[in-house]
Amino acid sequence: MREIQVNVAYRWFLGLRLTDRIPDASTLSQNRRRRFTGTDIEQTIFDAIVEQAIDHHLIGGRVFYSDQWWRLQGYPTSTAVERPSWSSMIHHDDLEGVLDRINGHLDGITDRYICEHRKRDASGGWNWAIESGRVVERDGHGSPLRMIGTLQIINDRKAAEVREAELHRQLLQSSKMEAIGHLTAGIA
């Protein structure tokens, strides 16, 4: 809260004038959630950070995975430890579809790469993941020069989808049984 009181840029970001009263923290949190729901502001900020890192030659000419990317999958962040290749971590049943999507984006067919698939973690288990990325720079021939992206583990969401599908199946079965009950009651 002190940061908001003294930082003019933060006030501007929050849409507050210098003379405006500072709302309590829960109000700020709710406003932030409402203001950015349905936007890609987090992806936009991330893209800008990575672009600046590339522009300053912090990364370039190679594939770079952040420590957080490795940690999400249970791998050590030390570069002294050999880690698997990106494609070897993708479930064999998903690999063809994943490669089709990323190649479609690299070839300029789609404006973004987004794919849900299973990835092997460091313990050998499988996690559902969503990867999202986009080419941010192409050469004069349209070949990709820079691509940035994110990884999110979505096991909880996938488990909820399975539960929802099972509940829907049970509801459908119950409706069928009810219809049969009405039908047999009419015959009797």
Coordinates of N, CA and C in Angstrom, one line a residue:
M1 N 0.8 -1.2 0.0 CA 0.0 0.0 0.0 C 0.9 1.3 0.0
R2 N 2.0 1.2 0.7 CA 2.9 2.3 0.7 C 3.4 2.6 -0.7
E3 N 3.7 1.6 -1.5 CA 4.2 1.8 -2.8 C 3.2 2.6 -3.6
I4 N 1.9 2.4 -3.5 CA 0.9 3.1 -4.2 C 0.9 4.6 -3.8
Q5 N 1.1 4.9 -2.5 CA 1.1 6.2 -2.0 C 2.2 7.1 -2.6
V6 N 3.4 6.5 -2.8 CA 4.5 7.3 -3.2 C 5.0 7.1 -4.6
N7 N 4.5 6.1 -5.3 CA 5.0 5.9 -6.7 C 3.9 6.4 -7.7
V8 N 4.3 7.4 -8.4 CA 3.4 8.1 -9.4 C 3.1 7.1 -10.5
A9 N 4.0 6.4 -11.0 CA 3.8 5.4 -12.1 C 2.8 4.3 -11.7
Y10 N 2.9 3.9 -10.5 CA 2.0 2.8 -10.0 C 0.6 3.4 -9.9
R11 N 0.5 4.6 -9.5 CA -0.8 5.3 -9.4 C -1.4 5.4 -10.8
W12 N -0.6 5.8 -11.8 CA -1.1 5.9 -13.2 C -1.6 4.5 -13.6
F13 N -0.7 3.5 -13.4 CA -1.1 2.1 -13.8 C -2.4 1.7 -13.2
L14 N -2.7 2.1 -12.0 CA -3.9 1.7 -11.3 C -5.1 2.6 -11.7
G15 N -4.8 3.7 -12.5 CA -5.8 4.6 -12.9 C -6.2 5.6 -11.8
L16 N -5.3 5.9 -10.9 CA -5.6 6.8 -9.8 C -4.8 8.1 -10.0
R17 N -5.5 9.2 -9.7 CA -4.9 10.5 -9.8 C -4.1 10.8 -8.5
L18 N -3.3 11.8 -8.4 CA -2.5 12.1 -7.3 C -3.3 12.4 -6.0
T19 N -4.5 13.0 -6.3 CA -5.4 13.4 -5.2 C -6.4 12.3 -4.8
D20 N -6.4 11.2 -5.5 CA -7.4 10.1 -5.2 C -7.0 9.4 -3.9
R21 N -8.0 9.0 -3.2 CA -7.8 8.2 -2.0 C -7.4 6.8 -2.4
I22 N -6.5 6.2 -1.6 CA -6.0 4.8 -1.9 C -7.0 3.8 -1.4
P23 N -7.6 3.0 -2.3 CA -8.5 1.9 -1.8 C -7.8 0.8 -1.0
D24 N -8.5 0.0 -0.3 CA -7.9 -1.0 0.5 C -7.4 -2.1 -0.5
A25 N -6.5 -3.0 0.1 CA -5.8 -4.0 -0.8 C -6.8 -5.0 -1.5
S26 N -7.9 -5.3 -0.8 CA -8.8 -6.3 -1.4 C -9.6 -5.6 -2.6
T27 N -9.9 -4.4 -2.5 CA -10.5 -3.7 -3.6 C -9.5 -3.6 -4.8
L28 N -8.3 -3.3 -4.5 CA -7.3 -3.3 -5.6 C -7.2 -4.6 -6.3
S29 N -7.2 -5.7 -5.5 CA -7.1 -7.0 -6.0 C -8.3 -7.4 -6.9
Q30 N -9.5 -7.0 -6.5 CA -10.7 -7.3 -7.3 C -10.7 -6.5 -8.5
N31 N -10.3 -5.2 -8.4 CA -10.2 -4.4 -9.6 C -9.2 -4.9 -10.6
R32 N -8.0 -5.3 -10.1 CA -7.0 -5.9 -11.0 C -7.5 -7.1 -11.7
R33 N -8.2 -8.0 -11.0 CA -8.7 -9.2 -11.6 C -9.7 -8.9 -12.7
R34 N -10.6 -7.9 -12.4 CA -11.7 -7.5 -13.3 C -11.0 -6.9 -14.6
R35 N -10.1 -6.0 -14.3 CA -9.5 -5.2 -15.4 C -8.7 -6.1 -16.4
F36 N -8.1 -7.2 -15.9 CA -7.3 -8.0 -16.8 C -7.8 -9.4 -17.2
T37 N -9.0 -9.7 -16.7 CA -9.7 -11.0 -17.0 C -10.0 -10.9 -18.5
G38 N -9.7 -12.0 -19.2 CA -10.0 -12.0 -20.7 C -9.0 -11.3 -21.5
T39 N -7.9 -10.8 -20.9 CA -6.9 -10.2 -21.7 C -5.6 -11.0 -21.8
D40 N -4.7 -10.7 -22.7 CA -3.5 -11.4 -22.7 C -2.3 -10.6 -22.2
I41 N -2.6 -9.7 -21.2 CA -1.6 -8.8 -20.7 C -0.4 -9.5 -20.1
E42 N -0.6 -10.6 -19.4 CA 0.5 -11.4 -18.9 C 1.4 -11.9 -20.0
Q43 N 0.8 -12.4 -21.1 CA 1.6 -12.9 -22.2 C 2.3 -11.7 -22.9
T44 N 1.6 -10.6 -23.0 CA 2.2 -9.4 -23.7 C 3.4 -8.9 -22.9
I45 N 3.3 -8.9 -21.6 CA 4.4 -8.4 -20.7 C 5.6 -9.4 -20.8
F46 N 5.3 -10.7 -20.8 CA 6.3 -11.7 -20.9 C 7.0 -11.6 -22.3
D47 N 6.2 -11.5 -23.3 CA 6.8 -11.4 -24.7 C 7.8 -10.2 -24.7
A48 N 7.4 -9.0 -24.1 CA 8.2 -7.8 -24.2 C 9.5 -8.1 -23.4
I49 N 9.5 -8.8 -22.3 CA 10.7 -9.0 -21.5 C 11.6 -9.9 -22.3
V50 N 11.1 -11.0 -22.9 CA 11.9 -11.9 -23.7 C 12.5 -11.1 -24.9
E51 N 11.7 -10.3 -25.6 CA 12.3 -9.6 -26.7 C 13.4 -8.7 -26.3
Q52 N 13.3 -8.0 -25.1 CA 14.4 -7.2 -24.6 C 15.6 -8.0 -24.3
A53 N 15.4 -9.2 -23.7 CA 16.6 -10.0 -23.5 C 17.3 -10.5 -24.7
I54 N 16.5 -10.7 -25.8 CA 17.1 -11.1 -27.1 C 17.8 -9.9 -27.7
D55 N 17.2 -8.7 -27.6 CA 17.8 -7.5 -28.2 C 19.1 -7.1 -27.5
H56 N 19.2 -7.5 -26.2 CA 20.4 -7.2 -25.5 C 21.4 -8.3 -25.5
H57 N 21.2 -9.3 -26.4 CA 22.0 -10.5 -26.6 C 22.2 -11.3 -25.4
L58 N 21.2 -11.3 -24.5 CA 21.2 -12.2 -23.4 C 20.9 -13.6 -23.8
I59 N 20.1 -13.7 -24.8 CA 19.8 -15.0 -25.5 C 19.7 -14.8 -27.0
G60 N 20.0 -15.9 -27.7 CA 19.9 -15.7 -29.2 C 20.7 -16.9 -29.9
G61 N 20.1 -17.2 -31.0 CA 20.8 -18.3 -31.8 C 20.6 -19.7 -31.3
R62 N 19.9 -19.8 -30.2 CA 19.7 -21.2 -29.7 C 18.3 -21.2 -28.9
V63 N 17.9 -22.4 -28.6 CA 16.7 -22.5 -27.8 C 17.1 -22.3 -26.3
F64 N 16.3 -21.4 -25.7 CA 16.6 -21.1 -24.3 C 15.3 -21.5 -23.5
Y65 N 15.5 -22.3 -22.4 CA 14.4 -22.6 -21.5 C 14.8 -22.0 -20.2
S66 N 13.9 -21.3 -19.6 CA 14.2 -20.7 -18.3 C 14.2 -21.7 -17.2
D67 N 14.8 -21.3 -16.0 CA 14.9 -22.2 -14.9 C 13.5 -22.6 -14.4
Q68 N 12.6 -21.7 -14.5 CA 11.2 -21.9 -14.1 C 10.6 -23.0 -15.0
W69 N 10.9 -23.0 -16.3 CA 10.4 -24.0 -17.2 C 10.8 -25.4 -16.8
W70 N 12.1 -25.5 -16.4 CA 12.6 -26.8 -16.0 C 12.0 -27.2 -14.6
R71 N 11.9 -26.2 -13.7 CA 11.4 -26.5 -12.4 C 9.9 -27.0 -12.5
L72 N 9.1 -26.4 -13.3 CA 7.7 -26.9 -13.5 C 7.6 -28.4 -13.8
Q73 N 8.7 -28.9 -14.4 CA 8.7 -30.3 -14.8 C 9.6 -31.2 -13.9
G74 N 10.0 -30.5 -12.8 CA 10.8 -31.3 -11.8 C 12.2 -31.5 -12.1
Y75 N 12.8 -30.8 -13.1 CA 14.2 -31.0 -13.5 C 15.1 -30.0 -12.7
P76 N 16.3 -30.4 -12.5 CA 17.2 -29.4 -11.9 C 17.5 -28.2 -12.8
T77 N 17.8 -27.1 -12.2 CA 18.1 -25.9 -13.1 C 19.5 -25.8 -13.4
S78 N 20.4 -26.6 -12.9 CA 21.8 -26.6 -13.2 C 22.0 -27.0 -14.6
T79 N 22.8 -26.2 -15.4 CA 23.1 -26.6 -16.7 C 24.2 -27.7 -16.8
A80 N 24.8 -28.1 -15.6 CA 25.7 -29.1 -15.5 C 25.1 -30.5 -15.6
V81 N 23.8 -30.6 -15.4 CA 23.0 -31.8 -15.4 C 22.4 -31.9 -16.8
E82 N 22.6 -33.1 -17.4 CA 22.0 -33.3 -18.7 C 20.5 -33.5 -18.6
R83 N 19.8 -32.7 -19.5 CA 18.3 -32.7 -19.4 C 17.8 -33.2 -20.8
P84 N 16.6 -33.7 -20.8 CA 16.1 -34.2 -22.1 C 15.8 -33.1 -23.1
S85 N 15.6 -33.5 -24.4 CA 15.2 -32.6 -25.4 C 13.7 -32.3 -25.2
W86 N 13.3 -31.2 -25.8 CA 11.9 -30.8 -25.7 C 11.0 -31.9 -26.3
S87 N 11.3 -32.4 -27.5 CA 10.4 -33.4 -28.2 C 10.4 -34.7 -27.4
S88 N 11.5 -35.1 -26.8 CA 11.6 -36.4 -26.1 C 10.7 -36.4 -24.8
M89 N 10.3 -35.2 -24.4 CA 9.4 -35.1 -23.2 C 8.0 -35.2 -23.5
I90 N 7.6 -35.1 -24.8 CA 6.2 -35.1 -25.2 C 5.7 -36.6 -25.4
H91 N 4.6 -36.9 -24.9 CA 4.0 -38.2 -25.0 C 3.9 -38.6 -26.5
H92 N 4.3 -39.9 -26.7 CA 4.4 -40.4 -28.1 C 3.0 -40.3 -28.9
D93 N 1.9 -40.4 -28.1 CA 0.6 -40.3 -28.8 C 0.3 -38.8 -29.2
D94 N 0.9 -37.9 -28.5 CA 0.7 -36.5 -28.8 C 1.7 -35.8 -29.7
L95 N 2.8 -36.4 -29.9 CA 3.9 -35.8 -30.6 C 3.6 -35.3 -32.0
E96 N 2.9 -36.1 -32.8 CA 2.6 -35.7 -34.2 C 1.7 -34.5 -34.2
G97 N 0.7 -34.4 -33.3 CA -0.1 -33.2 -33.3 C 0.6 -32.0 -32.8
V98 N 1.5 -32.2 -31.8 CA 2.3 -31.0 -31.3 C 3.2 -30.5 -32.4
L99 N 3.9 -31.4 -33.1 CA 4.7 -31.0 -34.2 C 4.0 -30.3 -35.3
D100 N 2.8 -30.8 -35.6 CA 2.0 -30.2 -36.7 C 1.6 -28.8 -36.3
R101 N 1.2 -28.6 -35.0 CA 0.9 -27.2 -34.6 C 2.0 -26.2 -34.6
I102 N 3.2 -26.7 -34.0 CA 4.3 -25.8 -34.0 C 4.9 -25.5 -35.4
N103 N 4.9 -26.5 -36.2 CA 5.4 -26.3 -37.6 C 4.4 -25.4 -38.4
G104 N 3.1 -25.5 -38.1 CA 2.1 -24.7 -38.7 C 2.4 -23.2 -38.4
H105 N 2.8 -23.0 -37.1 CA 3.1 -21.6 -36.7 C 4.4 -21.1 -37.3
L106 N 5.4 -22.0 -37.2 CA 6.7 -21.6 -37.7 C 6.6 -21.3 -39.2
D107 N 5.8 -22.0 -39.9 CA 5.6 -21.8 -41.4 C 4.7 -20.6 -41.7
G108 N 4.1 -20.0 -40.7 CA 3.3 -18.8 -40.9 C 1.9 -19.0 -41.1
I109 N 1.4 -20.3 -41.0 CA 0.0 -20.6 -41.2 C -0.9 -20.1 -40.1
T110 N -0.4 -20.2 -38.9 CA -1.2 -19.7 -37.7 C -0.4 -18.6 -37.1
D111 N -1.1 -17.7 -36.4 CA -0.5 -16.5 -35.8 C 0.1 -16.8 -34.4
R112 N -0.2 -18.0 -33.9 CA 0.2 -18.4 -32.5 C 0.3 -19.9 -32.4
Y113 N 1.2 -20.4 -31.6 CA 1.3 -21.8 -31.3 C 0.7 -22.0 -29.9
I114 N -0.4 -22.8 -29.9 CA -1.0 -23.2 -28.6 C -1.3 -24.7 -28.7
C115 N -0.9 -25.4 -27.7 CA -1.1 -26.9 -27.8 C -1.2 -27.5 -26.4
E116 N -2.2 -28.3 -26.1 CA -2.3 -29.1 -24.9 C -1.9 -30.5 -25.2
H117 N -1.0 -31.0 -24.3 CA -0.5 -32.3 -24.5 C 0.1 -32.8 -23.2
R118 N 0.5 -34.1 -23.2 CA 1.2 -34.7 -22.1 C 2.7 -34.6 -22.2
K119 N 3.3 -34.2 -21.1 CA 4.8 -34.1 -21.0 C 5.3 -34.9 -19.9
R120 N 6.4 -35.6 -20.1 CA 7.1 -36.4 -19.1 C 7.9 -35.5 -18.2
D121 N 7.7 -35.7 -16.8 CA 8.4 -34.9 -15.9 C 9.7 -35.6 -15.4
A122 N 10.5 -35.1 -14.6 CA 11.7 -35.6 -14.2 C 11.6 -37.0 -13.5
S123 N 10.4 -37.2 -12.8 CA 10.2 -38.5 -12.1 C 9.7 -39.6 -13.1
G124 N 9.5 -39.2 -14.3 CA 9.0 -40.2 -15.3 C 7.5 -40.2 -15.4
G125 N 6.8 -39.4 -14.6 CA 5.3 -39.3 -14.7 C 4.9 -38.4 -15.8
W126 N 3.6 -38.4 -16.1 CA 3.0 -37.6 -17.2 C 2.2 -36.5 -16.6
N127 N 2.4 -35.3 -17.1 CA 1.6 -34.1 -16.7 C 0.9 -33.6 -18.0
W128 N -0.3 -33.1 -17.8 CA -0.9 -32.3 -18.9 C -0.3 -30.9 -18.8
A129 N 0.0 -30.4 -20.0 CA 0.6 -29.1 -20.1 C -0.1 -28.3 -21.3
I130 N -0.1 -27.0 -21.2 CA -0.4 -26.2 -22.3 C 0.8 -25.3 -22.6
E131 N 1.2 -25.4 -23.9 CA 2.3 -24.5 -24.3 C 1.7 -23.5 -25.3
S132 N 2.2 -22.3 -25.2 CA 1.8 -21.2 -26.0 C 3.0 -20.4 -26.4
G133 N 3.0 -20.1 -27.7 CA 4.2 -19.3 -28.1 C 3.9 -18.6 -29.5
R134 N 4.8 -17.7 -29.8 CA 4.6 -17.1 -31.1 C 6.0 -16.6 -31.6
V135 N 6.1 -16.6 -33.0 CA 7.3 -16.0 -33.6 C 7.2 -14.5 -33.5
V136 N 8.2 -13.8 -33.0 CA 8.2 -12.4 -32.8 C 9.1 -11.7 -33.8
E137 N 9.8 -12.5 -34.6 CA 10.6 -11.8 -35.6 C 10.9 -12.9 -36.7
R138 N 10.8 -12.4 -37.9 CA 11.0 -13.2 -39.1 C 12.0 -12.5 -40.0
D139 N 12.8 -13.2 -40.8 CA 13.7 -12.6 -41.8 C 12.9 -12.1 -43.0
G140 N 13.6 -11.6 -44.0 CA 13.0 -11.1 -45.2 C 12.3 -12.2 -46.0
H141 N 12.6 -13.4 -45.8 CA 12.0 -14.5 -46.5 C 10.8 -15.2 -45.7
G142 N 10.6 -14.6 -44.5 CA 9.5 -15.1 -43.7 C 9.9 -16.3 -42.8
S143 N 11.2 -16.6 -42.8 CA 11.7 -17.7 -41.9 C 11.7 -17.1 -40.4
P144 N 11.4 -17.9 -39.4 CA 11.4 -17.4 -38.1 C 12.8 -17.2 -37.6
L145 N 13.0 -16.0 -36.9 CA 14.3 -15.7 -36.3 C 14.2 -15.9 -34.8
R146 N 13.0 -15.4 -34.2 CA 12.8 -15.4 -32.8 C 11.4 -15.9 -32.5
M147 N 11.4 -16.8 -31.5 CA 10.1 -17.3 -31.0 C 10.1 -17.3 -29.5
I148 N 9.0 -16.9 -28.8 CA 9.0 -16.9 -27.4 C 7.7 -17.7 -27.0
G149 N 7.7 -18.2 -25.8 CA 6.5 -18.9 -25.3 C 6.5 -19.2 -23.9
T150 N 5.4 -19.9 -23.5 CA 5.2 -20.2 -22.1 C 4.7 -21.6 -21.9
L151 N 4.9 -22.2 -20.7 CA 4.4 -23.5 -20.4 C 3.6 -23.4 -19.1
Q152 N 2.5 -24.1 -19.1 CA 1.7 -24.2 -17.9 C 1.2 -25.6 -17.7
I153 N 1.4 -26.1 -16.5 CA 0.9 -27.5 -16.1 C -0.5 -27.4 -15.8
I154 N -1.4 -28.2 -16.4 CA -2.8 -28.0 -16.3 C -3.5 -29.3 -15.8
N155 N -2.8 -30.1 -14.9 CA -3.4 -31.4 -14.4 C -4.7 -31.2 -13.7
D156 N -4.8 -30.1 -12.9 CA -6.1 -29.9 -12.2 C -7.2 -29.6 -13.1
R157 N -7.0 -28.8 -14.1 CA -8.1 -28.5 -15.1 C -8.5 -29.8 -15.9
K158 N -7.5 -30.6 -16.2 CA -7.8 -31.8 -17.0 C -8.6 -32.8 -16.1
A159 N -8.2 -32.9 -14.8 CA -9.0 -33.7 -13.9 C -10.4 -33.3 -13.7
A160 N -10.6 -31.9 -13.7 CA -11.9 -31.4 -13.6 C -12.7 -31.7 -14.8
E161 N -12.1 -31.7 -16.0 CA -12.8 -32.0 -17.2 C -13.3 -33.5 -17.2
V162 N -12.4 -34.3 -16.7 CA -12.8 -35.8 -16.6 C -13.9 -35.9 -15.7
R163 N -13.9 -35.3 -14.5 CA -15.0 -35.4 -13.5 C -16.3 -34.8 -14.2
E164 N -16.2 -33.7 -14.9 CA -17.4 -33.1 -15.5 C -18.0 -34.1 -16.6
A165 N -17.1 -34.7 -17.4 CA -17.6 -35.7 -18.4 C -18.3 -36.9 -17.7
E166 N -17.7 -37.3 -16.6 CA -18.3 -38.5 -15.9 C -19.7 -38.1 -15.3
L167 N -19.8 -36.9 -14.8 CA -21.1 -36.4 -14.3 C -22.1 -36.3 -15.4
H168 N -21.7 -35.8 -16.5 CA -22.5 -35.7 -17.7 C -23.0 -37.0 -18.1
R169 N -22.1 -38.0 -18.2 CA -22.4 -39.4 -18.6 C -23.5 -39.9 -17.6
Q170 N -23.3 -39.7 -16.3 CA -24.2 -40.2 -15.3 C -25.6 -39.6 -15.4
L171 N -25.6 -38.3 -15.7 CA -26.8 -37.5 -15.9 C -27.6 -38.1 -17.1
L172 N -26.9 -38.3 -18.1 CA -27.5 -38.9 -19.4 C -28.1 -40.3 -19.1
Q173 N -27.3 -41.1 -18.4 CA -27.8 -42.4 -18.0 C -29.0 -42.4 -17.1
S174 N -29.0 -41.4 -16.2 CA -30.2 -41.2 -15.3 C -31.4 -40.8 -16.1
S175 N -31.2 -39.9 -17.0 CA -32.3 -39.5 -17.9 C -32.9 -40.6 -18.7
K176 N -32.0 -41.5 -19.2 CA -32.5 -42.6 -20.0 C -33.3 -43.6 -19.1
M177 N -32.8 -43.8 -17.9 CA -33.5 -44.7 -17.0 C -34.9 -44.1 -16.6
E178 N -34.9 -42.8 -16.4 CA -36.2 -42.1 -16.1 C -37.2 -42.3 -17.3
A179 N -36.7 -42.1 -18.5 CA -37.5 -42.3 -19.7 C -38.0 -43.7 -19.8
I180 N -37.2 -44.7 -19.5 CA -37.6 -46.1 -19.5 C -38.7 -46.3 -18.5
G181 N -38.5 -45.7 -17.3 CA -39.5 -45.8 -16.2 C -40.8 -45.2 -16.6
H182 N -40.8 -44.1 -17.2 CA -42.1 -43.5 -17.7 C -42.7 -44.4 -18.8
L183 N -41.9 -44.9 -19.6 CA -42.4 -45.8 -20.7 C -43.0 -47.0 -20.2
T184 N -42.4 -47.7 -19.2 CA -42.9 -48.9 -18.7 C -44.1 -48.6 -17.8
A185 N -44.2 -47.5 -17.2 CA -45.3 -47.1 -16.3 C -46.6 -46.9 -17.2
G186 N -46.3 -46.4 -18.4 CA -47.4 -46.2 -19.4 C -48.0 -47.5 -19.9
I187 N -47.1 -48.5 -20.0 CA -47.5 -49.8 -20.6 C -48.3 -50.5 -19.5
A188 N -47.9 -50.4 -18.3 CA -48.6 -51.2 -17.2 C -49.9 -50.7 -16.9

